[in-house]
Amino acid sequence: MIRAMAAVLLVGLIMVVQVTVVNRLPLPGGGGPDLVLLGVVVFALARGAVGGAAIGFAMGFGTDVLPPAAHVMGQYALVFCLVGFMVGRAAERAPGSSAVAVIVAVMLAPVMSAGVGGLLGDPRADWRTLAALWPSLVMYNLALAALIFWVVSRFSRERRRRAAVPTGAYPVRRHV
Amino acid sequence: MRDTRRARLILGLLLAVALVLITVDHRQRGDSLFDPVRAVGASLFGVAERAGTGVARPVGDFIDTFTSAPESKRRIEVLRAENARLRRELTAHSLDRERSAELTRMLGLSGLGGYRVVAAQVIARRGVPGFEDAVEIDAGTGDGVKPEMTVLNGDGLVGRVVHTAPASATVVLLTDPASSAGARVEGSNEIGLITGLGPVAEGRLVRFRLLDAAAPLTAGRRIVSFGSQHGMPYAPGVPLGTIQRVEATPGELTRVAYARPFVDFNALDVVGVVVQAPQRDPRDAMLPKPPAAAARADSVTPPHRTSPPASPSPVPSSTARGAREGGRGQPGATRARPVRVQRPQARSRPNGAHGRPSGVRHPASGRRPSSARARPGGAVARPDGAAARPGGGGRARSTKDHAARDGDQHRPAGRRDHPTKIREHTARASGGGERGHRRSRSDELERSHAAAPGGSVERLRGVAFGALRSGVSKGSRAAAPGGAGAGGPERFRGVVVGVFRRGVPGWLGGDGSGGSGAGAAPGCGGRGDRVGSCSWGGGVELSRGSGAGRVVGVVRGAWRGGREDMKA
């Protein structure tokens, strides 16, 4: 319950930070990291396909509803739902290749968003715009994803190592 | 497997929902069913966003500070440079405006006087650290500026040019202690010298030495330049200043006053060099609007100073013409030019006021008589002198003894009563004005002035040299004490009618002796030429002999003979 509430708060925080801070940073290249996407990816990695899909849908829907929104409602819900499901499924099927899944998701997400927009006849979803923007979006997202993964793996590994200490690190004492 | 199916189911469901959302929203773009949802989201997230922004903005600004620091620095540099440039331009602009105004005023003034001027700007100044008061202007020989030219600005006389370079010139200011200029009191013909007082006075005062100690001089009267010969170094009629204070100088030959120059010598900027003096002396035309005092002075003076006597007798008129001429067309000699000041005889009106008016009466004869006859050195011949001479010469000679005889009697009277007497005569002359009357008066004066002039030479020399140095010469009035030693009555005074050639200094002291019994009367004898009336007081001068071509004259009224000699 607490974890669920923390997750909800975290989601809200991520979305707010995305629109209030990240999108306003004058970053070179025109693009910027997409915290919401990365949040969905991380959640999906942790929760699997179903959880990923649900979280993706929820965060996408939140993104659709979030005030500065001028796109068709459900667009990001659809995209993030798919992303969450795929990443979660990949994590379930091939736990060792989560990095690849993340990279693919990060690279595909903008294309999917643009694709959905294009299908809906959004005049702003232009291939040329996407081509200009896509590299920077991918680079920022990958960099941020790498950072997140490093942090997460560090913490989790440390916890694991600490758990291992009593058994492996002090054999003498154990024998004594 | 179950798990997978469930997952697929859920995914399909979610995707279906999303598609439904999209469809619905897309199809009802105008008034979507989801507007309430958006509204709720907006209110919810709006609060959060506001809070987030509130937290994030300082951070963002902080980050901005760093990210934009180089850019800001560059911009600061650029802005600072631009600011400096604008400030400079502003200063230059206001400076230009001031200069323009000054230039306009200067041109207006010189236009008033009919001068041709070359505008220049002061580029350097020598002042307090040294003793001289001089400025450098940015006009030189290339602009037609030559040494000994008058420099003025919109307010009045500034000084004169002493050295010139191709593109610059050195101007000695009026306030320089070594500079002096002839000056004339506004509305009258009283003349004197303006001498600078140097840094002590901080350019605020100059000394005005009125040559006629008996002339009325009050604070508030204004003075203009008297002018030098050919307008160099001082053009006539340029406003000089206002008399601030008159010193009581008992026992002195001249009266000393202090005048405040019109020009602010501490803030000189745009000046004009007079390259051509006007044909006619502008007189008082260039003075700023006349204050009440001046008007009063004018109205007062005529009766006994300026008003023309009814009948000009040849003698006075000739001298008067000389004076007049000096003031008008041909200003007196330049400074540093020795002037031979002849001692005016008693006959000459001691205070010189009466003769002048007669000159006014005879403008035709009075107008630049010297131009025709002047010798290279600036000797002045008086046109109608010839007529007067024959009689005058003899008379002068005859009166000489007479005068000498009477001199002793008169001397004890002291200098005080002398002016008084003169004034009486003057009054009488202006009132009556017939020739006979005049002559008798002049005889009387002659008699009353008769004195051995020996002692007066020194004094005369002083005065005369002062005048010479100052550029007052032709047309200037000169005076010398009579009697032996100081304290005696004034022996003579007169108007210089000619000027020695430049570069012949010291004649005054050197050949003062020997003349026709006049003892040391300057200019008499000694020069090898005949002197018409070097009787005791009326010395004069001439020169064709040793002095070759320069002569000088003197005195108003006193001298009757020898004009031809001068001429010839």
XYZ file of C-alpha atoms in Angstrom:
744
model
C 0.000 0.000 0.000
C 2.724 2.355 0.983
C 4.722 1.329 -2.006
C 1.735 1.960 -4.235
C 1.251 5.386 -2.755
C 4.945 6.136 -3.105
C 4.729 4.980 -6.690
C 1.780 7.261 -7.372
C 3.535 10.197 -5.753
C 6.666 9.432 -7.642
C 4.754 9.333 -10.892
C 3.136 12.635 -10.164
C 6.432 14.126 -9.182
C 8.081 12.918 -12.326
C 5.401 14.392 -14.521
C 5.428 17.717 -12.742
C 9.185 17.915 -12.809
C 9.119 17.089 -16.485
C 6.903 20.006 -17.377
C 8.110 22.510 -14.850
C 11.831 21.917 -14.892
C 13.146 19.710 -17.595
C 11.148 21.091 -20.460
C 12.187 24.557 -19.526
C 15.871 23.939 -19.466
C 17.538 25.628 -22.400
C 19.343 22.505 -23.463
C 21.318 22.465 -26.678
C 19.906 20.439 -29.539
C 16.301 21.387 -28.997
C 15.339 18.154 -27.288
C 15.558 17.023 -23.735
C 15.300 13.979 -21.521
C 11.844 12.491 -21.186
C 11.507 11.604 -17.554
C 8.062 10.135 -18.047
C 9.323 7.698 -20.660
C 12.218 6.709 -18.476
C 9.889 6.296 -15.525
C 7.685 3.987 -17.518
C 10.695 1.994 -18.659
C 12.092 1.607 -15.174
C 8.732 0.646 -13.756
C 8.173 -1.840 -16.521
C 11.563 -3.387 -15.907
C 10.668 -3.812 -12.290
C 7.070 -4.928 -12.673
C 6.910 -6.887 -15.836
C 4.606 -6.659 -18.790
C 1.276 -6.198 -17.064
C 2.566 -3.717 -14.567
C 4.469 -1.952 -17.308
C 1.439 -1.700 -19.476
C -0.665 -0.405 -16.631
C 1.897 2.053 -15.470
C 2.522 3.152 -19.015
C -1.154 3.692 -19.597
C -1.500 5.592 -16.360
C 1.469 7.826 -16.906
C 0.534 8.378 -20.512
C -2.937 9.300 -19.501
C -1.541 11.633 -16.919
C 0.656 13.192 -19.547
C -2.364 13.638 -21.753
C -4.266 15.353 -19.013
C -1.386 17.449 -17.726
C -2.219 21.083 -18.396
C -0.018 22.151 -21.230
C -1.584 19.525 -23.440
C -2.793 20.268 -26.913
C -2.811 16.847 -28.371
C -5.515 14.253 -28.661
C -6.193 12.631 -25.358
C -4.976 9.044 -25.157
C -2.101 9.486 -27.519
C 0.630 9.151 -24.935
C -1.448 6.616 -23.010
C -1.333 4.394 -26.057
C 2.361 4.904 -26.696
C 3.525 4.523 -23.126
C 1.233 1.554 -22.613
C 2.884 -0.206 -25.512
C 6.355 0.805 -24.382
C 5.684 -0.360 -20.855
C 4.336 -3.668 -22.048
C 7.221 -4.338 -24.407
C 9.884 -3.433 -21.902
C 8.181 -5.447 -19.220
C 7.802 -8.413 -21.525
C 11.439 -8.160 -22.561
C 12.518 -8.038 -18.940
C 10.460 -11.118 -18.251
C 11.663 -13.058 -21.227
C 15.323 -12.084 -21.213
C 16.300 -10.671 -17.831
C 19.930 -10.158 -18.855
C 19.198 -7.952 -21.816
C 17.237 -5.252 -20.090
C 19.752 -2.674 -21.299
C 18.994 -3.538 -24.886
C 15.296 -3.313 -24.161
C 15.745 0.100 -22.641
C 17.783 1.323 -25.594
C 15.286 0.057 -28.083
C 12.391 1.535 -26.108
C 14.073 4.878 -25.837
C 14.813 4.915 -29.549
C 11.349 3.786 -30.556
C 9.270 5.933 -28.227
C 9.643 9.240 -30.104
C 9.006 7.500 -33.372
C 5.884 5.898 -32.008
C 4.621 9.183 -30.617
C 5.193 10.860 -33.917
C 3.656 7.946 -35.725
C 0.476 8.022 -33.678
C 0.290 11.771 -34.101
C 0.782 11.378 -37.793
C -1.903 8.745 -38.007
C -4.257 11.072 -36.203
C -3.492 13.802 -38.679
C -1.542 15.973 -36.281
C 0.152 18.552 -38.504
C 2.953 18.972 -36.011
C 4.034 15.373 -36.220
C 6.270 15.809 -39.198
C 8.957 13.380 -40.249
C 11.351 16.158 -40.879
C 10.832 17.640 -37.443
C 11.221 14.207 -35.959
C 14.434 13.593 -37.864
C 15.854 16.828 -36.597
C 14.762 16.257 -33.049
C 15.155 12.519 -32.713
C 18.946 12.278 -32.204
C 19.023 14.729 -29.357
C 15.973 13.168 -27.732
C 17.555 9.732 -27.915
C 20.901 10.950 -26.680
C 19.471 12.746 -23.672
C 17.234 9.831 -22.808
C 20.029 7.332 -23.147
C 22.345 9.391 -21.041
C 19.741 9.776 -18.363
C 18.814 6.113 -18.591
C 22.433 5.137 -18.160
C 22.624 7.345 -15.108
C 19.478 5.849 -13.639
C 20.665 2.329 -14.325
C 23.990 3.000 -12.773
C 22.365 4.386 -9.660
C 19.804 1.612 -9.422
C 22.252 -1.214 -10.053
C 24.661 0.301 -7.588
C 22.084 0.349 -4.857
C 20.728 -3.078 -5.584
C 24.182 -4.608 -5.919
C 25.279 -3.079 -2.677
C 22.327 -4.515 -0.937
C 23.078 -7.876 -2.388
C 26.722 -7.644 -1.455
C 25.896 -6.712 2.079
C 23.657 -9.641 2.346
C 26.487 -11.858 1.151
C 29.024 -10.571 3.586
C 28.212 -12.799 6.557
C 28.504 -15.923 4.539
C 31.529 -15.252 2.362
C 33.579 -12.521 3.862
C 34.318 -13.913 7.235
C 34.816 -17.634 6.890
C 37.278 -17.789 9.719
C 34.929 -16.286 12.161
C 32.252 -18.531 10.969
C 34.346 -21.547 11.577
C 35.453 -20.452 14.904
C 1.054 -19.126 -20.131
C -1.787 -17.911 -18.157
C 0.247 -15.062 -17.139
C 1.008 -14.237 -20.707
C -2.542 -14.440 -21.740
C -3.592 -12.251 -18.923
C -0.937 -9.817 -19.787
C -2.025 -9.764 -23.367
C -5.568 -9.294 -22.292
C -4.709 -6.424 -20.115
C -2.573 -4.854 -22.783
C -5.273 -5.234 -25.323
C -7.739 -3.720 -22.948
C -5.543 -0.792 -22.181
C -4.758 -0.225 -25.812
C -8.398 -0.428 -26.628
C -9.145 2.152 -23.961
C -6.440 4.347 -25.299
C -7.763 4.028 -28.797
C -11.239 4.774 -27.588
C -9.947 7.817 -25.845
C -8.148 8.891 -28.914
C -11.087 8.276 -31.132
C -13.534 10.026 -28.945
C -11.317 12.946 -28.356
C -10.319 13.169 -31.957
C -13.809 13.087 -33.283
C -15.208 15.609 -30.872
C -12.413 18.015 -30.894
C -14.628 20.999 -30.357
C -16.376 20.103 -27.174
C -14.776 16.957 -26.072
C -16.259 14.622 -23.546
C -12.959 14.811 -21.792
C -13.068 18.456 -21.106
C -14.106 17.800 -17.516
C -11.271 15.349 -17.232
C -8.866 17.893 -18.552
C -10.263 20.440 -16.208
C -9.783 18.167 -13.223
C -6.291 17.336 -14.402
C -5.535 20.957 -14.935
C -6.661 21.919 -11.477
C -4.803 19.064 -9.895
C -1.623 19.345 -11.801
C -1.886 23.058 -12.030
C -1.394 23.335 -8.330
C 1.468 20.902 -8.471
C 3.028 22.702 -11.388
C 2.781 26.005 -9.689
C 4.449 24.596 -6.659
C 7.028 22.867 -8.796
C 7.742 26.019 -10.685
C 8.021 27.935 -7.473
C 10.645 25.510 -6.330
C 12.277 25.125 -9.680
C 12.528 28.720 -10.714
C 15.226 29.758 -8.277
C 17.097 26.638 -9.221
C 16.575 27.390 -12.850
C 17.709 30.940 -12.377
C 20.686 29.700 -10.488
C 21.546 27.315 -13.258
C 20.877 30.042 -15.764
C 23.352 32.227 -13.998
C 26.018 29.679 -14.662
C 25.018 28.609 -18.078
C 24.651 32.140 -19.284
C 27.621 33.558 -17.426
C 29.968 33.749 -20.412
C 27.245 35.175 -22.541
C 26.328 37.647 -19.849
C 29.902 38.614 -19.471
C 30.160 39.272 -23.140
C 26.977 41.225 -23.095
C 28.149 43.242 -20.159
C 31.286 44.098 -22.029
C 29.338 45.058 -25.074
C 26.887 47.124 -23.103
C 29.593 48.776 -21.156
C 31.395 49.736 -24.317
C 28.200 50.981 -25.807
C 27.423 52.913 -22.702
C 30.796 54.561 -22.746
C 30.393 55.402 -26.379
C 26.971 56.880 -25.836
C 28.168 58.856 -22.904
C 31.040 60.149 -24.915
C 28.746 61.077 -27.718
C 26.446 62.810 -25.334
C 29.277 64.809 -23.902
C 30.551 65.583 -27.346
C 27.093 66.567 -28.337
C 26.590 68.988 -25.530
C 30.102 70.243 -26.093
C 29.335 70.736 -29.716
C 26.199 72.541 -28.844
C 28.061 74.845 -26.530
C 30.706 75.404 -29.135
C 28.135 76.095 -31.720
C 26.487 78.634 -29.482
C 29.810 80.198 -28.709
C 30.736 80.274 -32.328
C 27.469 81.875 -33.197
C 27.952 84.506 -30.584
C 31.495 85.118 -31.658
C 30.465 85.457 -35.252
C 27.631 87.700 -34.243
C 29.959 89.934 -32.353
C 32.497 90.119 -35.096
C 29.751 90.707 -37.585
C 28.618 93.589 -35.468
C 32.042 95.113 -35.647
C 32.564 94.272 -39.275
C 35.590 92.107 -38.645
C 36.686 89.254 -40.728
C 37.484 86.468 -38.377
C 38.876 83.004 -38.530
C 37.207 80.761 -36.032
C 39.477 78.650 -33.907
C 39.342 76.535 -30.873
C 41.526 76.609 -27.846
C 43.522 73.435 -27.715
C 45.976 74.044 -24.947
C 46.548 76.485 -22.232
C 49.446 77.697 -20.262
C 48.316 79.127 -17.052
C 48.754 78.864 -13.400
C 51.952 76.845 -13.272
C 53.728 79.505 -15.240
C 53.541 83.180 -15.148
C 52.257 83.755 -18.566
C 48.691 83.454 -19.581
C 48.640 82.038 -23.043
C 46.593 79.594 -25.013
C 47.172 77.626 -28.141
C 44.514 77.738 -30.800
C 44.027 75.402 -33.689
C 44.278 77.949 -36.447
C 47.592 78.955 -37.884
C 49.265 80.451 -40.880
C 47.383 78.000 -43.021
C 44.221 79.755 -42.031
C 45.610 83.186 -42.589
C 46.524 83.847 -39.016
C 49.572 85.973 -38.529
C 51.288 87.247 -35.462
C 49.873 90.361 -33.906
C 46.319 89.667 -34.753
C 43.438 90.287 -32.460
C 41.721 87.348 -30.903
C 38.204 87.671 -29.633
C 35.305 85.518 -28.723
C 31.626 86.018 -28.311
C 32.098 88.148 -25.261
C 34.917 90.387 -26.190
C 38.618 90.723 -26.544
C 40.650 87.670 -25.667
C 44.162 88.599 -26.587
C 46.537 88.679 -29.471
C 48.470 86.215 -31.485
C 52.169 86.092 -30.774
C 53.473 83.087 -32.618
C 52.038 81.156 -35.449
C 52.658 77.711 -36.763
C 51.128 76.186 -39.854
C 48.166 74.842 -37.975
C 48.268 76.490 -34.631
C 48.978 79.766 -33.011
C 49.857 81.045 -29.610
C 47.649 83.666 -28.142
C 48.642 85.809 -25.232
C 45.603 86.566 -23.230
C 44.541 89.926 -22.057
C 45.153 88.786 -18.523
C 48.802 88.153 -19.126
C 50.771 90.579 -17.013
C 53.009 91.397 -19.925
C 50.221 92.219 -22.268
C 48.478 95.467 -22.462
C 46.017 96.886 -24.833
C 44.730 100.272 -25.589
C 41.265 100.814 -24.313
C 38.682 103.441 -24.597
C 35.893 104.205 -22.258
C 32.539 103.607 -23.750
C 30.769 106.645 -24.989
C 33.711 108.912 -24.604
C 37.161 109.225 -25.899
C 39.012 108.710 -22.736
C 41.667 106.217 -23.384
C 43.925 104.126 -21.332
C 45.684 100.868 -21.037
C 44.475 97.506 -20.065
C 47.105 95.420 -18.402
C 46.730 91.892 -17.228
C 47.220 91.051 -13.616
C 48.299 87.507 -14.141
C 47.240 84.445 -12.253
C 46.738 86.403 -9.098
C 43.527 87.838 -10.385
C 42.506 84.484 -11.788
C 41.482 86.091 -14.994
C 38.756 88.014 -13.311
C 40.250 91.440 -13.275
C 42.497 93.521 -15.402
C 44.036 96.827 -14.604
C 42.826 99.801 -16.514
C 45.062 102.774 -16.461
C 43.340 105.843 -17.686
C 45.801 108.201 -19.183
C 43.881 111.222 -18.299
C 43.878 111.472 -14.583
C 41.297 114.171 -14.686
C 38.762 112.303 -16.698
C 35.768 111.080 -14.831
C 35.817 107.389 -14.346
C 33.233 105.496 -12.453
C 32.616 101.903 -11.759
C 30.200 100.334 -14.149
C 31.428 102.047 -17.238
C 32.446 99.778 -19.972
C 35.524 99.845 -22.039
C 36.286 98.755 -25.535
C 39.555 98.257 -27.278
C 40.993 101.373 -28.709
C 42.640 99.748 -31.599
C 46.104 99.759 -32.949
C 47.498 100.866 -36.185
C 46.061 98.802 -38.995
C 44.159 96.865 -36.436
C 47.190 94.964 -35.287
C 47.565 93.671 -32.763
C 44.328 95.028 -31.473
C 41.340 95.790 -33.543
C 39.262 98.699 -32.429
C 35.919 98.520 -30.791
C 36.120 95.055 -29.273
C 34.405 94.973 -25.901
C 36.855 94.599 -23.081
C 35.147 94.769 -19.787
C 33.364 96.720 -17.173
C 35.070 98.865 -14.653
C 34.662 97.400 -11.244
C 36.596 99.665 -9.047
C 38.424 102.901 -9.385
C 41.464 103.391 -7.285
C 42.197 106.636 -5.696
C 45.628 107.492 -6.939
C 46.523 110.899 -5.685
C 49.717 112.150 -7.064
C 49.675 109.797 -9.959
C 49.692 110.765 -13.493
C 47.148 108.265 -14.491
C 44.112 106.865 -12.882
C 43.988 103.242 -12.118
C 40.862 101.210 -12.217
C 40.171 97.540 -12.238
C 37.914 96.135 -14.841
C 36.205 92.835 -15.107
C 36.694 91.467 -18.569
C 33.666 90.405 -20.526
C 35.492 87.283 -21.494
C 35.640 84.420 -19.069
C 39.281 83.603 -19.364
C 38.915 80.434 -17.417
C 36.541 78.930 -19.901
C 37.870 79.824 -23.260
C 36.843 77.584 -26.062
C 35.804 79.010 -29.367
C 37.645 82.131 -30.353
C 38.041 84.125 -33.498
C 41.138 85.657 -34.947
C 40.519 88.947 -36.620
C 42.232 88.688 -39.947
C 40.865 91.925 -41.169
C 39.869 94.857 -39.116
C 36.883 96.848 -40.154
C 37.262 99.913 -42.260
C 35.766 101.971 -39.551
C 36.049 101.725 -35.878
C 32.795 100.222 -34.674
C 33.089 102.409 -31.626
C 30.676 101.165 -29.054
C 28.555 99.160 -31.388
C 29.862 95.861 -30.207
C 29.114 96.337 -26.580
C 26.246 94.374 -25.231
C 23.049 96.214 -24.548
C 23.888 99.449 -22.863
C 23.077 99.557 -19.211
C 21.566 102.608 -17.678
C 24.899 103.711 -16.316
C 26.395 103.991 -19.729
C 23.546 106.031 -20.990
C 23.936 108.327 -18.100
C 27.600 108.627 -18.686
C 27.012 109.484 -22.251
C 24.604 112.152 -21.400
C 26.869 113.582 -18.818
C 30.063 113.609 -20.690
C 29.182 115.711 -23.652
C 29.051 119.002 -21.892
C 32.583 119.056 -20.867
C 34.258 116.096 -22.394
C 32.878 114.876 -25.578
C 30.717 117.528 -26.951
C 32.218 119.215 -29.909
C 33.201 122.744 -29.436
C 31.414 125.054 -31.651
C 34.271 126.229 -33.715
C 37.254 124.171 -34.346
C 40.315 126.156 -34.710
C 42.856 124.720 -37.010
C 45.196 123.682 -34.396
C 42.977 121.807 -32.117
C 41.165 120.310 -34.960
C 44.259 118.933 -36.409
C 45.285 117.272 -33.268
C 41.827 116.257 -32.630
C 41.810 114.671 -35.925
C 44.808 112.768 -34.981
C 43.101 111.470 -31.981
C 40.025 110.801 -33.835
C 41.802 109.046 -36.443
C 43.506 106.854 -34.014
C 40.237 105.864 -32.649
C 38.583 105.363 -35.897
C 40.185 104.428 -39.071
C 43.674 103.916 -38.169
C 44.215 102.683 -34.757
C 47.360 103.570 -33.070
C 50.622 101.854 -33.405
C 51.161 98.413 -32.276
C 52.545 97.650 -28.998
C 56.235 97.505 -28.632
C 56.476 100.177 -31.135
C 58.063 103.213 -29.735
C 55.865 106.106 -29.805
C 57.134 109.474 -29.759
C 54.934 111.295 -27.539
C 55.207 114.869 -27.953
C 54.517 116.897 -25.083
C 51.520 118.792 -25.661
C 51.896 122.282 -25.021
C 49.790 123.977 -22.560
C 47.924 125.131 -25.492
C 46.836 121.718 -26.246
C 44.019 121.022 -24.123
C 45.482 119.249 -21.271
C 42.788 116.775 -20.979
C 42.410 116.451 -24.601
C 38.737 116.382 -24.608
C 38.031 119.414 -26.628
C 40.160 118.871 -29.541
C 38.563 115.665 -30.387
C 35.152 116.952 -30.965
C 36.412 119.341 -33.466
C 37.659 116.378 -35.282
C 34.175 115.198 -35.400
C 33.213 118.363 -36.940
C 35.573 117.939 -39.744
C 35.132 114.478 -40.719
C 36.331 115.079 -44.204
C 39.636 116.399 -43.183
C 39.812 114.188 -40.201
C 39.316 110.945 -41.923
C 42.546 109.147 -42.112
C 44.690 112.019 -43.026
C 47.700 109.945 -42.454
C 46.986 107.448 -45.072
C 47.992 109.771 -47.774
C 50.936 111.220 -46.123
C 51.988 108.618 -43.766
C 55.434 107.454 -44.163
C 56.232 103.861 -44.052
C 56.833 104.046 -40.426
C 53.460 105.332 -39.802
C 54.222 108.945 -39.490
C 51.198 110.969 -39.495
C 50.791 114.129 -41.243
C 48.021 116.344 -40.457
C 46.336 117.670 -43.459
C 45.458 121.034 -42.410
C 48.465 121.447 -40.306
C 50.139 123.281 -43.088
C 47.825 126.122 -42.802
C 48.394 126.464 -39.197
C 52.031 125.863 -39.228
C 53.554 129.064 -40.317
C 51.985 130.963 -37.618
C 52.024 128.178 -35.237
C 55.661 127.468 -35.540
C 56.642 130.935 -34.799
C 54.222 131.162 -32.171
C 55.328 128.076 -30.503
C 58.757 129.294 -30.475
C 57.814 132.569 -29.127
C 55.691 131.110 -26.517
C 58.353 128.807 -25.461
C 60.220 131.409 -23.644
C 57.129 132.785 -22.385
C 56.118 129.501 -21.083
C 59.449 128.842 -19.572
C 59.232 132.025 -17.828
C 55.857 131.381 -16.495
C 56.602 127.889 -15.572
C 58.045 128.631 -12.260
C 55.162 130.629 -11.270
C 52.834 128.017 -12.089
C 54.536 125.065 -10.647
C 53.864 125.754 -7.058
C 50.238 125.612 -7.747
C 50.393 121.882 -7.491
C 48.830 119.339 -9.662
C 45.455 119.560 -8.136
C 44.501 122.873 -9.436
C 45.703 122.133 -12.812
C 42.913 119.904 -13.905
C 40.517 122.310 -12.488
C 41.866 125.021 -14.546
C 41.726 122.887 -17.526
C 38.220 122.084 -16.924
C 37.381 125.666 -16.767
C 39.008 126.199 -20.005
C 37.275 123.349 -21.415
C 33.971 124.539 -20.361
C 34.634 127.808 -21.826
C 35.768 126.356 -25.024
C 32.822 124.131 -25.465
C 30.553 126.913 -24.591
C 31.993 129.599 -26.781
C 33.883 127.935 -29.446
C 35.028 130.801 -31.582
C 38.422 130.774 -32.811
C 39.599 133.804 -31.025
C 38.322 132.562 -27.867
C 40.051 129.391 -28.306
C 43.270 130.898 -29.111
C 43.248 133.052 -26.129
C 42.453 130.108 -24.062
C 45.247 128.150 -25.458
C 47.591 130.945 -24.780
C 46.451 130.952 -21.347
C 46.934 127.323 -20.996
C 50.252 127.592 -22.519
C 51.260 130.038 -20.040
C 49.909 128.155 -17.200
C 51.739 125.104 -18.224
C 54.974 126.617 -18.892
C 57.546 124.861 -16.920
C 60.926 123.484 -17.348
C 60.251 120.126 -18.677
C 63.476 118.655 -17.652
C 62.148 116.804 -14.741
C 59.290 115.446 -16.596
C 61.156 113.351 -18.966
C 61.543 110.448 -16.747
C 57.956 110.318 -15.999
C 57.076 110.725 -19.532
C 59.314 107.974 -20.454
C 57.602 105.705 -18.121
C 54.256 106.481 -19.380
C 55.250 106.484 -22.912
C 56.998 103.236 -22.680
C 54.077 101.758 -21.022
C 52.027 102.919 -23.847
C 54.442 101.606 -26.333
C 54.593 98.259 -24.869
C 50.947 98.086 -24.649
C 50.137 98.767 -28.190
C 48.639 102.059 -27.534
C 50.223 104.495 -29.643
C 48.949 106.456 -32.395
C 45.872 108.050 -31.145
C 46.711 107.273 -27.618
C 46.838 109.929 -25.144
C 49.966 110.508 -23.319
C 50.638 112.579 -20.374
C 53.637 113.464 -18.394
C 54.133 115.336 -15.269
C 55.487 118.704 -15.504
C 57.841 120.283 -13.178
C 61.000 118.866 -11.932
C 60.466 115.807 -9.958
C 57.331 114.125 -9.048
C 54.439 115.906 -7.624
C 54.476 118.804 -9.953
C 51.526 119.610 -12.031
C 50.923 117.701 -15.094
C 52.984 119.195 -17.747
C 51.404 117.991 -20.801
C 49.331 115.443 -22.237
C 48.306 114.744 -25.693
C 47.350 112.306 -28.202
C 49.914 110.414 -30.062
C 49.516 111.095 -33.675
C 52.184 108.974 -35.074
C 54.214 106.033 -34.332
C 57.736 105.162 -34.618
C 58.690 102.402 -36.790
C 58.992 99.190 -35.110
C 62.327 98.251 -33.846
C 63.526 101.633 -32.899
C 63.191 101.511 -29.267
C 64.306 103.864 -26.727
C 64.278 106.990 -28.643
C 62.363 108.645 -26.019
C 64.956 108.484 -23.415
C 67.868 108.887 -25.667
C 67.363 112.064 -27.439
C 65.370 113.979 -25.100
C 67.806 116.708 -24.662
C 68.891 119.532 -26.670
C 65.830 120.561 -28.450
C 64.800 123.986 -28.851
C 65.340 125.049 -25.433
C 62.986 122.539 -24.180
C 65.539 120.870 -22.194
C 64.891 117.247 -22.228
C 61.657 117.359 -23.954
C 61.442 114.159 -25.852
C 61.677 114.248 -29.487
C 62.969 117.666 -29.588
C 66.193 118.287 -31.136
C 68.528 115.508 -31.077
C 67.023 113.853 -33.971
C 68.678 116.056 -36.356
C 65.640 117.423 -37.812
C 63.917 120.444 -37.220
C 61.263 120.249 -34.841
C 58.470 122.495 -35.292
C 57.372 123.232 -31.901
C 59.495 121.597 -29.533
C 58.980 124.367 -27.322
C 58.653 123.371 -23.965
C 55.776 121.286 -23.890
C 54.778 120.470 -27.213
C 57.238 118.250 -28.262
C 56.895 116.294 -31.119
C 58.449 114.843 -33.362
C 59.517 113.964 -36.312
C 61.981 112.390 -37.883
C 63.189 112.421 -41.073
C 66.744 112.358 -40.522
C 68.220 110.048 -38.253
C 65.050 108.455 -37.448
C 64.346 108.012 -40.999
C 60.889 107.793 -41.808
C 59.302 107.381 -38.635
C 58.052 109.856 -36.588
C 55.873 110.306 -34.283
C 53.954 112.655 -33.008
C 52.372 113.752 -30.207
C 50.257 115.738 -28.595
C 47.231 117.231 -29.196
C 46.868 120.728 -29.839
C 50.127 121.805 -28.604
C 52.086 121.634 -31.599
C 51.706 123.872 -34.414
C 54.775 123.876 -36.399
C 56.835 121.404 -38.145
C 54.137 119.542 -39.718
C 55.660 120.037 -42.995
C 58.820 118.736 -41.757
C 57.153 115.650 -40.834
C 55.539 115.422 -44.064
C 58.513 116.067 -46.061
